[in-house]
C-alpha atoms as a PDB file:
ATOM      1  CA  MET A   1       0.000   0.000   0.000  1.00  0.00           C
ATOM      2  CA  ALA A   2       1.421   3.404  -0.901  1.00  0.00           C
ATOM      3  CA  PHE A   3       0.275   6.982  -1.002  1.00  0.00           C
ATOM      4  CA  ASN A   4       1.505   8.647  -4.150  1.00  0.00           C
ATOM      5  CA  THR A   5       2.164  12.359  -4.534  1.00  0.00           C
ATOM      6  CA  THR A   6       1.679  14.089  -7.842  1.00  0.00           C
ATOM      7  CA  LYS A   7       5.365  14.246  -8.819  1.00  0.00           C
ATOM      8  CA  ASN A   8       8.346  11.954  -8.410  1.00  0.00           C
ATOM      9  CA  TYR A   9      11.069  14.162  -7.003  1.00  0.00           C
ATOM     10  CA  TYR A  10      13.779  11.565  -7.682  1.00  0.00           C
ATOM     11  CA  GLU A  11      12.899  11.535 -11.377  1.00  0.00           C
ATOM     12  CA  ILE A  12      12.789  15.325 -11.490  1.00  0.00           C
ATOM     13  CA  LEU A  13      16.369  15.513 -10.147  1.00  0.00           C
ATOM     14  CA  GLU A  14      17.396  12.471 -12.253  1.00  0.00           C
ATOM     15  CA  VAL A  15      18.740  10.540  -9.243  1.00  0.00           C
ATOM     16  CA  SER A  16      18.006   7.157  -7.732  1.00  0.00           C
ATOM     17  CA  THR A  17      16.089   6.559  -4.514  1.00  0.00           C
ATOM     18  CA  GLY A  18      19.309   5.499  -2.812  1.00  0.00           C
ATOM     19  CA  SER A  19      21.270   8.643  -3.740  1.00  0.00           C
ATOM     20  CA  THR A  20      23.232  10.424  -1.051  1.00  0.00           C
ATOM     21  CA  ILE A  21      22.706  14.056  -0.080  1.00  0.00           C
ATOM     22  CA  ILE A  22      25.923  14.958  -1.892  1.00  0.00           C
ATOM     23  CA  GLU A  23      24.667  13.275  -5.085  1.00  0.00           C
ATOM     24  CA  ILE A  24      21.304  15.037  -4.778  1.00  0.00           C
ATOM     25  CA  LYS A  25      22.971  18.411  -4.251  1.00  0.00           C
ATOM     26  CA  SER A  26      25.258  17.844  -7.238  1.00  0.00           C
ATOM     27  CA  ALA A  27      22.306  16.884  -9.450  1.00  0.00           C
ATOM     28  CA  TYR A  28      20.357  19.961  -8.367  1.00  0.00           C
ATOM     29  CA  ARG A  29      23.256  22.296  -9.124  1.00  0.00           C
ATOM     30  CA  LYS A  30      23.646  20.789 -12.567  1.00  0.00           C
ATOM     31  CA  LEU A  31      19.945  21.182 -13.388  1.00  0.00           C
ATOM     32  CA  ALA A  32      19.721  24.631 -11.769  1.00  0.00           C
ATOM     33  CA  ARG A  33      22.507  25.909 -13.997  1.00  0.00           C
ATOM     34  CA  LYS A  34      20.732  24.445 -17.002  1.00  0.00           C
ATOM     35  CA  TYR A  35      17.235  25.774 -16.322  1.00  0.00           C
ATOM     36  CA  HIS A  36      17.816  28.981 -14.338  1.00  0.00           C
ATOM     37  CA  PRO A  37      15.629  31.691 -15.975  1.00  0.00           C
ATOM     38  CA  ASP A  38      18.626  34.032 -16.213  1.00  0.00           C
ATOM     39  CA  ILE A  39      20.360  31.481 -18.441  1.00  0.00           C
ATOM     40  CA  ASN A  40      17.577  29.492 -20.089  1.00  0.00           C
ATOM     41  CA  LYS A  41      15.117  31.772 -21.882  1.00  0.00           C
ATOM     42  CA  SER A  42      12.721  29.024 -22.998  1.00  0.00           C
ATOM     43  CA  PRO A  43       9.072  29.494 -21.872  1.00  0.00           C
ATOM     44  CA  GLU A  44       9.037  26.309 -19.794  1.00  0.00           C
ATOM     45  CA  ALA A  45      12.338  27.019 -17.982  1.00  0.00           C
ATOM     46  CA  ILE A  46      10.705  28.869 -15.095  1.00  0.00           C
ATOM     47  CA  GLU A  47       8.308  26.001 -14.286  1.00  0.00           C
ATOM     48  CA  ILE A  48      11.072  23.408 -14.583  1.00  0.00           C
ATOM     49  CA  PHE A  49      13.293  25.483 -12.314  1.00  0.00           C
ATOM     50  CA  LYS A  50      10.470  25.695  -9.753  1.00  0.00           C
ATOM     51  CA  GLU A  51      10.032  21.880  -9.870  1.00  0.00           C
ATOM     52  CA  ILE A  52      13.702  21.047  -9.384  1.00  0.00           C
ATOM     53  CA  THR A  53      13.975  23.598  -6.566  1.00  0.00           C
ATOM     54  CA  LYS A  54      10.960  22.066  -4.805  1.00  0.00           C
ATOM     55  CA  ALA A  55      12.360  18.562  -5.294  1.00  0.00           C
ATOM     56  CA  TYR A  56      15.694  19.641  -3.855  1.00  0.00           C
ATOM     57  CA  GLU A  57      14.048  21.261  -0.828  1.00  0.00           C
ATOM     58  CA  ILE A  58      12.314  17.950   0.001  1.00  0.00           C
ATOM     59  CA  LEU A  59      15.093  15.451  -0.786  1.00  0.00           C
ATOM     60  CA  SER A  60      17.893  17.485   0.806  1.00  0.00           C
ATOM     61  CA  ASP A  61      16.057  17.499   4.151  1.00  0.00           C
ATOM     62  CA  GLU A  62      16.411  14.170   5.945  1.00  0.00           C
ATOM     63  CA  LYS A  63      13.039  14.313   7.704  1.00  0.00           C
ATOM     64  CA  GLU A  64      11.145  15.547   4.637  1.00  0.00           C
ATOM     65  CA  ARG A  65      12.794  12.889   2.478  1.00  0.00           C
ATOM     66  CA  ARG A  66      11.897  10.092   4.915  1.00  0.00           C
ATOM     67  CA  ASN A  67       8.263  11.201   4.982  1.00  0.00           C
ATOM     68  CA  TYR A  68       8.231  11.478   1.202  1.00  0.00           C
ATOM     69  CA  ASP A  69       9.623   7.962   0.825  1.00  0.00           C
ATOM     70  CA  ILE A  70       6.982   6.532   3.176  1.00  0.00           C
ATOM     71  CA  LEU A  71       4.184   8.286   1.351  1.00  0.00           C
ATOM     72  CA  ASN A  72       5.394   6.944  -1.979  1.00  0.00           C
ATOM     73  CA  GLY A  73       5.965   3.365  -0.848  1.00  0.00           C
ATOM     74  CA  ILE A  74       9.744   3.568  -0.951  1.00  0.00           C
ATOM     75  CA  PHE A  75      10.444   1.233   1.981  1.00  0.00           C
ATOM     76  CA  LYS A  76      13.964  -0.059   2.448  1.00  0.00           C
ATOM     77  CA  GLU A  77      13.447  -3.170   4.589  1.00  0.00           C
ATOM     78  CA  GLU A  78      16.100  -5.761   5.168  1.00  0.00           C
ATOM     79  CA  VAL A  79      14.559  -9.253   5.388  1.00  0.00           C
ATOM     80  CA  LYS A  80      16.863 -11.960   6.700  1.00  0.00           C
ATOM     81  CA  GLU A  81      16.198 -15.617   5.712  1.00  0.00           C
ATOM     82  CA  GLU A  82      16.625 -18.232   8.440  1.00  0.00           C
ATOM     83  CA  LYS A  83      18.657 -21.340   7.634  1.00  0.00           C
ATOM     84  CA  GLU A  84      17.026 -24.685   8.336  1.00  0.00           C
ATOM     85  CA  GLN A  85      18.481 -26.464  11.370  1.00  0.00           C
ATOM     86  CA  PRO A  86      19.327 -30.207  10.773  1.00  0.00           C
ATOM     87  CA  ASN A  87      17.732 -32.901  12.959  1.00  0.00           C
ATOM     88  CA  VAL A  88      20.564 -34.183  15.145  1.00  0.00           C
ATOM     89  CA  ASN A  89      20.018 -37.234  17.366  1.00  0.00           C
ATOM     90  CA  THR A  90      21.847 -37.099  20.623  1.00  0.00           C
ATOM     91  CA  ASN A  91      22.104 -39.347  23.535  1.00  0.00           C
ATOM     92  CA  ASN A  92      19.730 -37.122  25.411  1.00  0.00           C
ATOM     93  CA  SER A  93      16.372 -38.581  26.164  1.00  0.00           C
ATOM     94  CA  THR A  94      14.642 -35.789  24.371  1.00  0.00           C
ATOM     95  CA  ALA A  95      15.637 -34.894  20.805  1.00  0.00           C
ATOM     96  CA  SER A  96      15.930 -31.198  20.014  1.00  0.00           C
ATOM     97  CA  LYS A  97      12.971 -30.002  18.024  1.00  0.00           C
ATOM     98  CA  PRO A  98      13.338 -27.808  14.961  1.00  0.00           C
ATOM     99  CA  LYS A  99      12.907 -24.117  15.772  1.00  0.00           C
ATOM    100  CA  LYS A 100       9.838 -22.466  14.407  1.00  0.00           C
ATOM    101  CA  PRO A 101      10.447 -19.438  12.285  1.00  0.00           C
ATOM    102  CA  GLN A 102      10.065 -16.347  14.405  1.00  0.00           C
ATOM    103  CA  LYS A 103       7.481 -13.803  13.430  1.00  0.00           C
ATOM    104  CA  GLN A 104       8.852 -10.738  11.767  1.00  0.00           C
ATOM    105  CA  SER A 105       9.295  -7.963  14.255  1.00  0.00           C
ATOM    106  CA  GLN A 106       6.568  -5.439  14.187  1.00  0.00           C
ATOM    107  CA  ASN A 107       9.256  -2.776  14.084  1.00  0.00           C
ATOM    108  CA  ASN A 108      10.391  -4.045  10.667  1.00  0.00           C
ATOM    109  CA  LYS A 109       6.946  -3.762   9.147  1.00  0.00           C
ATOM    110  CA  PRO A 110       5.934  -0.521   7.461  1.00  0.00           C
ATOM    111  CA  ASP A 111       3.888   1.485   9.923  1.00  0.00           C
ATOM    112  CA  PHE A 112       0.955   2.279   7.671  1.00  0.00           C
ATOM    113  CA  PHE A 113      -0.924   4.021  10.444  1.00  0.00           C
ATOM    114  CA  LYS A 114       2.018   6.356  10.820  1.00  0.00           C
ATOM    115  CA  ALA A 115       2.196   6.659   7.042  1.00  0.00           C
ATOM    116  CA  PHE A 116      -1.478   7.595   6.948  1.00  0.00           C
ATOM    117  CA  LYS A 117      -0.911  10.305   9.546  1.00  0.00           C
ATOM    118  CA  ILE A 118       2.065  11.614   7.571  1.00  0.00           C
ATOM    119  CA  TRP A 119       0.022  11.447   4.379  1.00  0.00           C
ATOM    120  CA  SER A 120      -2.786  13.476   5.999  1.00  0.00           C
ATOM    121  CA  ALA A 121      -0.287  16.018   7.243  1.00  0.00           C
ATOM    122  CA  LYS A 122       1.276  16.081   3.796  1.00  0.00           C
ATOM    123  CA  LEU A 123      -2.074  16.836   2.189  1.00  0.00           C
ATOM    124  CA  LYS A 124      -2.534  19.770   4.531  1.00  0.00           C
ATOM    125  CA  LYS A 125       0.983  20.942   3.847  1.00  0.00           C
ATOM    126  CA  ASN A 126       0.472  20.637   0.101  1.00  0.00           C
ATOM    127  CA  LYS A 127      -2.687  22.699   0.453  1.00  0.00           C
ATOM    128  CA  ARG A 128      -0.762  25.366   2.356  1.00  0.00           C
ATOM    129  CA  THR A 129       2.027  25.197  -0.214  1.00  0.00           C
ATOM    130  CA  LYS A 130      -0.518  25.644  -2.991  1.00  0.00           C
ATOM    131  CA  GLU A 131      -1.882  28.672  -1.176  1.00  0.00           C
ATOM    132  CA  LEU A 132       1.644  30.032  -0.805  1.00  0.00           C
ATOM    133  CA  HIS A 133       2.236  29.658  -4.544  1.00  0.00           C
ATOM    134  CA  LYS A 134      -0.981  31.392  -5.530  1.00  0.00           C
ATOM    135  CA  PRO A 135      -0.592  34.895  -7.013  1.00  0.00           C
ATOM    136  CA  LYS A 136      -0.688  37.368  -4.147  1.00  0.00           C
ATOM    137  CA  LYS A 137      -0.962  41.131  -4.283  1.00  0.00           C
ATOM    138  CA  GLY A 138       1.965  43.046  -2.783  1.00  0.00           C
ATOM    139  CA  GLU A 139       1.566  44.931   0.465  1.00  0.00           C
ATOM    140  CA  ASN A 140       0.242  48.490   0.524  1.00  0.00           C
ATOM    141  CA  ILE A 141       2.400  51.286   1.910  1.00  0.00           C
ATOM    142  CA  THR A 142       0.982  54.282   3.791  1.00  0.00           C
ATOM    143  CA  THR A 143       2.963  57.464   4.352  1.00  0.00           C
ATOM    144  CA  GLU A 144       2.324  61.156   5.064  1.00  0.00           C
ATOM    145  CA  VAL A 145       3.215  64.269   3.087  1.00  0.00           C
ATOM    146  CA  VAL A 146       3.042  67.788   4.520  1.00  0.00           C
ATOM    147  CA  ILE A 147       2.121  70.578   2.116  1.00  0.00           C
ATOM    148  CA  THR A 148       1.725  74.321   2.419  1.00  0.00           C
ATOM    149  CA  PRO A 149      -1.565  76.180   2.023  1.00  0.00           C
ATOM    150  CA  ASP A 150      -0.172  77.739  -1.147  1.00  0.00           C
ATOM    151  CA  GLU A 151       0.138  74.235  -2.591  1.00  0.00           C
ATOM    152  CA  VAL A 152      -3.515  73.659  -1.770  1.00  0.00           C
ATOM    153  CA  ILE A 153      -4.412  76.743  -3.785  1.00  0.00           C
ATOM    154  CA  THR A 154      -2.136  76.190  -6.763  1.00  0.00           C
ATOM    155  CA  GLY A 155      -1.470  72.431  -6.678  1.00  0.00           C
ATOM    156  CA  SER A 156       2.076  71.099  -6.842  1.00  0.00           C
ATOM    157  CA  LYS A 157       4.364  68.166  -7.517  1.00  0.00           C
ATOM    158  CA  ARG A 158       6.269  66.435  -4.752  1.00  0.00           C
ATOM    159  CA  ILE A 159       9.000  63.788  -4.764  1.00  0.00           C
ATOM    160  CA  ILE A 160       8.573  61.291  -1.937  1.00  0.00           C
ATOM    161  CA  ASN A 161      10.958  58.570  -0.785  1.00  0.00           C
ATOM    162  CA  ILE A 162       9.589  55.167   0.197  1.00  0.00           C
ATOM    163  CA  ARG A 163      11.066  51.778   1.096  1.00  0.00           C
ATOM    164  CA  THR A 164       9.403  48.802  -0.539  1.00  0.00           C
ATOM    165  CA  THR A 165      10.065  45.123  -1.273  1.00  0.00           C
ATOM    166  CA  LYS A 166      10.390  43.185  -4.489  1.00  0.00           C
ATOM    167  CA  GLN A 167      11.181  39.640  -5.611  1.00  0.00           C
ATOM    168  CA  CYS A 168      14.861  38.797  -5.443  1.00  0.00           C
ATOM    169  CA  PRO A 169      16.292  39.002  -8.996  1.00  0.00           C
ATOM    170  CA  LYS A 170      18.995  36.402  -8.298  1.00  0.00           C
ATOM    171  CA  CYS A 171      16.795  33.498  -7.152  1.00  0.00           C
ATOM    172  CA  ASN A 172      13.476  34.780  -8.574  1.00  0.00           C
ATOM    173  CA  GLY A 173      11.881  34.391  -5.164  1.00  0.00           C
ATOM    174  CA  HIS A 174      12.837  30.673  -4.817  1.00  0.00           C
ATOM    175  CA  ARG A 175      15.229  31.318  -1.902  1.00  0.00           C
ATOM    176  CA  PHE A 176      17.923  28.985  -3.308  1.00  0.00           C
ATOM    177  CA  ALA A 177      20.605  29.681  -5.900  1.00  0.00           C
ATOM    178  CA  ASN A 178      22.875  26.909  -7.214  1.00  0.00           C
ATOM    179  CA  GLY A 179      21.912  24.572  -4.372  1.00  0.00           C
ATOM    180  CA  ASP A 180      22.627  27.025  -1.572  1.00  0.00           C
ATOM    181  CA  LYS A 181      20.675  29.687   0.263  1.00  0.00           C
ATOM    182  CA  CYS A 182      20.516  32.734  -1.962  1.00  0.00           C
ATOM    183  CA  PRO A 183      23.198  35.201  -0.794  1.00  0.00           C
ATOM    184  CA  GLN A 184      21.416  38.267  -2.171  1.00  0.00           C
ATOM    185  CA  CYS A 185      18.129  37.865  -0.248  1.00  0.00           C
ATOM    186  CA  ASN A 186      19.559  35.630   2.510  1.00  0.00           C
ATOM    187  CA  GLY A 187      17.025  32.930   1.658  1.00  0.00           C
ATOM    188  CA  THR A 188      13.915  35.106   2.044  1.00  0.00           C
ATOM    189  CA  GLY A 189      13.125  35.387  -1.667  1.00  0.00           C
ATOM    190  CA  MET A 190      12.525  39.157  -1.308  1.00  0.00           C
ATOM    191  CA  ILE A 191      14.766  42.222  -1.115  1.00  0.00           C
ATOM    192  CA  THR A 192      14.159  45.757   0.166  1.00  0.00           C
ATOM    193  CA  GLU A 193      14.772  48.783  -2.005  1.00  0.00           C
ATOM    194  CA  ALA A 194      14.365  52.563  -1.738  1.00  0.00           C
ATOM    195  CA  LYS A 195      12.697  54.445  -4.550  1.00  0.00           C
ATOM    196  CA  LYS A 196      11.495  57.946  -5.369  1.00  0.00           C
ATOM    197  CA  ILE A 197       8.007  58.702  -6.643  1.00  0.00           C
ATOM    198  CA  THR A 198       6.797  61.963  -8.162  1.00  0.00           C
ATOM    199  CA  VAL A 199       3.350  62.826  -6.822  1.00  0.00           C
ATOM    200  CA  SER A 200       0.903  65.386  -8.206  1.00  0.00           C
ATOM    201  CA  ILE A 201      -0.892  67.242  -5.407  1.00  0.00           C
ATOM    202  CA  PRO A 202      -4.265  68.374  -6.797  1.00  0.00           C
ATOM    203  CA  LYS A 203      -5.700  71.822  -6.202  1.00  0.00           C
ATOM    204  CA  GLY A 204      -8.100  72.077  -3.299  1.00  0.00           C
ATOM    205  CA  VAL A 205      -6.912  68.917  -1.536  1.00  0.00           C
ATOM    206  CA  ARG A 206      -8.217  68.670   2.030  1.00  0.00           C
ATOM    207  CA  HIS A 207      -6.305  68.084   5.247  1.00  0.00           C
ATOM    208  CA  GLY A 208      -6.395  64.353   6.018  1.00  0.00           C
ATOM    209  CA  ALA A 209      -7.219  63.381   2.422  1.00  0.00           C
ATOM    210  CA  LYS A 210      -5.828  60.046   1.210  1.00  0.00           C
ATOM    211  CA  LEU A 211      -4.283  59.871  -2.259  1.00  0.00           C
ATOM    212  CA  ARG A 212      -3.822  56.433  -3.872  1.00  0.00           C
ATOM    213  CA  LEU A 213      -0.838  55.684  -6.112  1.00  0.00           C
ATOM    214  CA  LYS A 214      -1.803  52.428  -7.789  1.00  0.00           C
ATOM    215  CA  GLY A 215       0.905  49.798  -8.233  1.00  0.00           C
ATOM    216  CA  GLU A 216       3.650  51.799  -6.467  1.00  0.00           C
ATOM    217  CA  GLY A 217       3.700  49.609  -3.349  1.00  0.00           C
ATOM    218  CA  ALA A 218       5.481  46.317  -2.663  1.00  0.00           C
ATOM    219  CA  SER A 219       5.912  43.880  -5.551  1.00  0.00           C
ATOM    220  CA  GLY A 220       3.358  41.115  -5.970  1.00  0.00           C
ATOM    221  CA  ILE A 221       4.245  37.501  -5.215  1.00  0.00           C
ATOM    222  CA  ASN A 222       3.979  34.670  -7.752  1.00  0.00           C
ATOM    223  CA  GLY A 223       2.837  37.036 -10.463  1.00  0.00           C
ATOM    224  CA  GLY A 224       0.352  38.932  -8.280  1.00  0.00           C
ATOM    225  CA  ALA A 225      -0.318  42.638  -8.732  1.00  0.00           C
ATOM    226  CA  ASN A 226       1.830  45.213  -6.959  1.00  0.00           C
ATOM    227  CA  GLY A 227       0.484  46.906  -3.859  1.00  0.00           C
ATOM    228  CA  ASP A 228      -0.475  50.580  -3.710  1.00  0.00           C
ATOM    229  CA  VAL A 229       0.945  53.622  -1.944  1.00  0.00           C
ATOM    230  CA  PHE A 230      -1.480  55.736   0.076  1.00  0.00           C
ATOM    231  CA  LEU A 231      -0.486  59.330   0.861  1.00  0.00           C
ATOM    232  CA  ILE A 232      -2.101  61.025   3.840  1.00  0.00           C
ATOM    233  CA  ILE A 233      -2.172  64.784   3.200  1.00  0.00           C
ATOM    234  CA  ARG A 234      -1.257  67.088   6.088  1.00  0.00           C
ATOM    235  CA  ILE A 235      -1.496  70.876   5.654  1.00  0.00           C
ATOM    236  CA  GLU A 236       0.788  73.198   7.601  1.00  0.00           C
ATOM    237  CA  THR A 237      -1.127  75.094  10.285  1.00  0.00           C
ATOM    238  CA  LYS A 238       1.422  77.779  11.229  1.00  0.00           C
ATOM    239  CA  THR A 239       0.722  79.885   8.172  1.00  0.00           C
ATOM    240  CA  GLN A 240      -1.370  82.825   7.087  1.00  0.00           C
ATOM    241  CA  VAL A 241      -3.871  80.582   5.340  1.00  0.00           C
ATOM    242  CA  HIS A 242      -6.464  78.252   6.841  1.00  0.00           C
ATOM    243  CA  TYR A 243      -9.632  76.532   5.649  1.00  0.00           C
ATOM    244  CA  ASP A 244     -13.163  76.095   6.844  1.00  0.00           C
ATOM    245  CA  LYS A 245     -15.192  73.730   4.682  1.00  0.00           C
ATOM    246  CA  LEU A 246     -15.070  75.268   1.185  1.00  0.00           C
ATOM    247  CA  ASN A 247     -13.894  78.727   2.247  1.00  0.00           C
ATOM    248  CA  ILE A 248     -10.287  79.892   2.263  1.00  0.00           C
ATOM    249  CA  TYR A 249      -9.210  82.423   4.879  1.00  0.00           C
ATOM    250  CA  TYR A 250      -6.174  84.471   3.939  1.00  0.00           C
ATOM    251  CA  ASN A 251      -4.305  86.923   6.210  1.00  0.00           C
ATOM    252  CA  VAL A 252      -2.583  89.478   3.995  1.00  0.00           C
ATOM    253  CA  PRO A 253      -0.117  92.125   5.224  1.00  0.00           C
ATOM    254  CA  ILE A 254      -0.390  95.610   3.642  1.00  0.00           C
ATOM    255  CA  THR A 255       1.681  98.786   3.992  1.00  0.00           C
ATOM    256  CA  PRO A 256       0.395 101.973   5.622  1.00  0.00           C
ATOM    257  CA  PHE A 257       0.301 103.817   2.308  1.00  0.00           C
ATOM    258  CA  GLU A 258      -1.660 100.962   0.669  1.00  0.00           C
ATOM    259  CA  ALA A 259      -4.190 101.210   3.477  1.00  0.00           C
ATOM    260  CA  ALA A 260      -4.381 105.010   3.346  1.00  0.00           C
ATOM    261  CA  LEU A 261      -4.456 105.477  -0.416  1.00  0.00           C
ATOM    262  CA  GLY A 262      -6.560 102.429  -1.302  1.00  0.00           C
ATOM    263  CA  GLU A 263      -4.074 100.577  -3.503  1.00  0.00           C
ATOM    264  CA  GLU A 264      -4.662  97.429  -5.564  1.00  0.00           C
ATOM    265  CA  ILE A 265      -2.972  94.265  -4.196  1.00  0.00           C
ATOM    266  CA  SER A 266      -2.466  90.748  -5.651  1.00  0.00           C
ATOM    267  CA  ILE A 267      -3.885  87.671  -3.909  1.00  0.00           C
ATOM    268  CA  PRO A 268      -2.899  84.077  -4.902  1.00  0.00           C
ATOM    269  CA  SER A 269      -5.819  81.914  -6.017  1.00  0.00           C
ATOM    270  CA  PHE A 270      -6.528  78.550  -7.709  1.00  0.00           C
ATOM    271  CA  ASP A 271      -6.349  80.188 -11.119  1.00  0.00           C
ATOM    272  CA  GLY A 272      -3.167  82.157 -10.547  1.00  0.00           C
ATOM    273  CA  THR A 273      -3.654  85.545  -8.874  1.00  0.00           C
ATOM    274  CA  ILE A 274      -6.581  87.901  -8.451  1.00  0.00           C
ATOM    275  CA  LYS A 275      -6.591  91.648  -7.841  1.00  0.00           C
ATOM    276  CA  LEU A 276      -8.180  93.182  -4.756  1.00  0.00           C
ATOM    277  CA  LYS A 277      -8.812  96.955  -4.763  1.00  0.00           C
ATOM    278  CA  LEU A 278      -8.578  98.276  -1.235  1.00  0.00           C
ATOM    279  CA  PRO A 279     -10.745 101.238  -0.299  1.00  0.00           C
ATOM    280  CA  LYS A 280      -9.100 104.398   1.012  1.00  0.00           C
ATOM    281  CA  ASN A 281      -8.450 104.446   4.741  1.00  0.00           C
ATOM    282  CA  THR A 282      -8.544 100.646   5.050  1.00  0.00           C
ATOM    283  CA  CYS A 283      -8.214  99.538   8.666  1.00  0.00           C
ATOM    284  CA  SER A 284      -6.047  96.739   9.994  1.00  0.00           C
ATOM    285  CA  GLY A 285      -8.205  93.633  10.547  1.00  0.00           C
ATOM    286  CA  GLN A 286     -10.733  94.597   7.886  1.00  0.00           C
ATOM    287  CA  LYS A 287     -12.180  91.624   5.951  1.00  0.00           C
ATOM    288  CA  PHE A 288     -12.966  91.324   2.251  1.00  0.00           C
ATOM    289  CA  ARG A 289     -14.937  88.458   0.719  1.00  0.00           C
ATOM    290  CA  ILE A 290     -14.143  87.409  -2.860  1.00  0.00           C
ATOM    291  CA  ALA A 291     -16.919  85.112  -4.067  1.00  0.00           C
ATOM    292  CA  GLY A 292     -16.207  81.956  -6.067  1.00  0.00           C
ATOM    293  CA  GLN A 293     -12.460  81.824  -5.307  1.00  0.00           C
ATOM    294  CA  GLY A 294     -12.587  79.117  -2.642  1.00  0.00           C
ATOM    295  CA  ILE A 295     -12.363  75.319  -2.845  1.00  0.00           C
ATOM    296  CA  LYS A 296     -14.332  73.556  -5.552  1.00  0.00           C
ATOM    297  CA  LYS A 297     -15.924  70.252  -4.593  1.00  0.00           C
ATOM    298  CA  GLY A 298     -19.061  68.350  -5.582  1.00  0.00           C
ATOM    299  CA  GLY A 299     -20.278  71.071  -7.883  1.00  0.00           C
ATOM    300  CA  LYS A 300     -19.990  73.665  -5.117  1.00  0.00           C
ATOM    301  CA  ILE A 301     -17.411  76.401  -4.661  1.00  0.00           C
ATOM    302  CA  GLY A 302     -16.468  78.426  -1.620  1.00  0.00           C
ATOM    303  CA  ASP A 303     -15.239  81.983  -1.179  1.00  0.00           C
ATOM    304  CA  LEU A 304     -11.877  83.584  -0.484  1.00  0.00           C
ATOM    305  CA  ILE A 305     -12.011  85.725   2.660  1.00  0.00           C
ATOM    306  CA  VAL A 306      -9.103  88.152   2.990  1.00  0.00           C
ATOM    307  CA  THR A 307      -8.191  89.804   6.289  1.00  0.00           C
ATOM    308  CA  VAL A 308      -5.659  92.642   5.961  1.00  0.00           C
ATOM    309  CA  SER A 309      -3.187  93.753   8.595  1.00  0.00           C
ATOM    310  CA  ILE A 310      -1.179  96.974   8.354  1.00  0.00           C
ATOM    311  CA  GLU A 311       2.515  96.283   8.858  1.00  0.00           C
ATOM    312  CA  PHE A 312       5.472  98.656   8.949  1.00  0.00           C
ATOM    313  CA  SER A 313       8.919  98.027   7.616  1.00  0.00           C
ATOM    314  CA  HIS A 314      11.670  97.519  10.169  1.00  0.00           C
ATOM    315  CA  ASN A 315      14.221  99.024   7.803  1.00  0.00           C
ATOM    316  CA  LEU A 316      12.915 102.555   7.157  1.00  0.00           C
ATOM    317  CA  SER A 317      15.190 104.859   5.255  1.00  0.00           C
ATOM    318  CA  ASP A 318      15.990 108.369   6.448  1.00  0.00           C
ATOM    319  CA  ASP A 319      13.669 109.829   3.834  1.00  0.00           C
ATOM    320  CA  GLU A 320      10.805 107.616   4.999  1.00  0.00           C
ATOM    321  CA  ILE A 321      11.370 108.641   8.598  1.00  0.00           C
ATOM    322  CA  ARG A 322      11.292 112.309   7.583  1.00  0.00           C
ATOM    323  CA  LEU A 323       8.026 111.746   5.722  1.00  0.00           C
ATOM    324  CA  TYR A 324       6.505 110.090   8.784  1.00  0.00           C
ATOM    325  CA  GLN A 325       7.623 113.109  10.804  1.00  0.00           C
ATOM    326  CA  GLN A 326       5.843 115.395   8.374  1.00  0.00           C
ATOM    327  CA  LEU A 327       2.734 113.171   8.537  1.00  0.00           C
ATOM    328  CA  LYS A 328       2.819 113.410  12.319  1.00  0.00           C
ATOM    329  CA  ASN A 329       2.937 117.201  12.164  1.00  0.00           C
ATOM    330  CA  LEU A 330       0.022 117.332   9.725  1.00  0.00           C
ATOM    331  CA  SER A 331      -2.232 114.860  11.570  1.00  0.00           C
ATOM    332  CA  HIS A 332      -4.637 116.069  14.245  1.00  0.00           C
ATOM    333  CA  ASP A 333      -6.532 112.763  14.691  1.00  0.00           C
ATOM    334  CA  ASP A 334      -6.508 111.092  18.102  1.00  0.00           C
ATOM    335  CA  VAL A 335      -6.903 107.372  17.411  1.00  0.00           C
ATOM    336  CA  ARG A 336      -7.133 106.613  21.174  1.00  0.00           C
ATOM    337  CA  LYS A 337      -9.789 109.117  22.082  1.00  0.00           C
ATOM    338  CA  SER A 338     -12.358 106.349  22.777  1.00  0.00           C
ATOM    339  CA  PHE A 339      -9.854 104.198  24.671  1.00  0.00           C
ATOM    340  CA  GLY A 340     -10.542 104.383  28.421  1.00  0.00           C
ATOM    341  CA  TYR A 341      -8.425 102.808  31.161  1.00  0.00           C
ATOM    342  CA  GLY A 342     -10.347 100.730  33.621  1.00  0.00           C
ATOM    343  CA  SER A 343     -13.539 100.867  31.586  1.00  0.00           C
END
């Protein structure tokens, strides 16, 4: 009685069932050199290489080989034949009787119950092995990218660095090369690499948004698709721009003369820049709403709300200081007349 597996690993490696480990290793190296995909470009070379690698993994392991032999009925029993004892008459009153053949030791018989248990375990292992060899999508990679509010308004391109994994090019993911553990991947079948990806940041992207870069993640296994890269967008908060739903709030510094004279200033927007005409005598903290220049989403569009703040240069020239002195002499306005202490 024997339990046969689907392939004869001895025939695949072209060795006999009594071959030593050294002979098996030598045979594998010979076939691996012949059918390695880097050397043999025939369509069937990859499958043949997979078969001889699998056969070597089983037959080069003493325990795996013993189980394989049991499952395939390769039992190496030594049966000794007993010689017949002649009938010798002696002077004793009782003649010695011929010895009955002893029953074969139970230990010398193939333990088919054990073989059945091994066979059941082998079926489960083969099922797991089949699952392991099924095409599997590579792992996804998630990382964060921090952008400025200006990039939200105009959009931008970013180069990000990620670390990912791919199938080892030396052993093609089989973990062995020329009969030994692959030195390039250290027998894991996969290697780690760093790569740069150029990412387009769309206009109007929201804080916490997740961008998907299809196929830029870890390499697939056994021909499976590559994983994806997911970018979590973070927007800088320590800036003069912030967002509330679809509206953009922009704090814009202006000069004293722009505030007094009512100058025209440029404001960055999604479509480049827009012009904002300040009224004369603009106050610091005054707000201006520009309709339709906010974030566009779902057929809706928000507004751009500009808050101006009057700021003075810290590097005034002598002429500017003289002009401020003249302005002081001409002005009779008390800007603190309504300011009361303790009120």
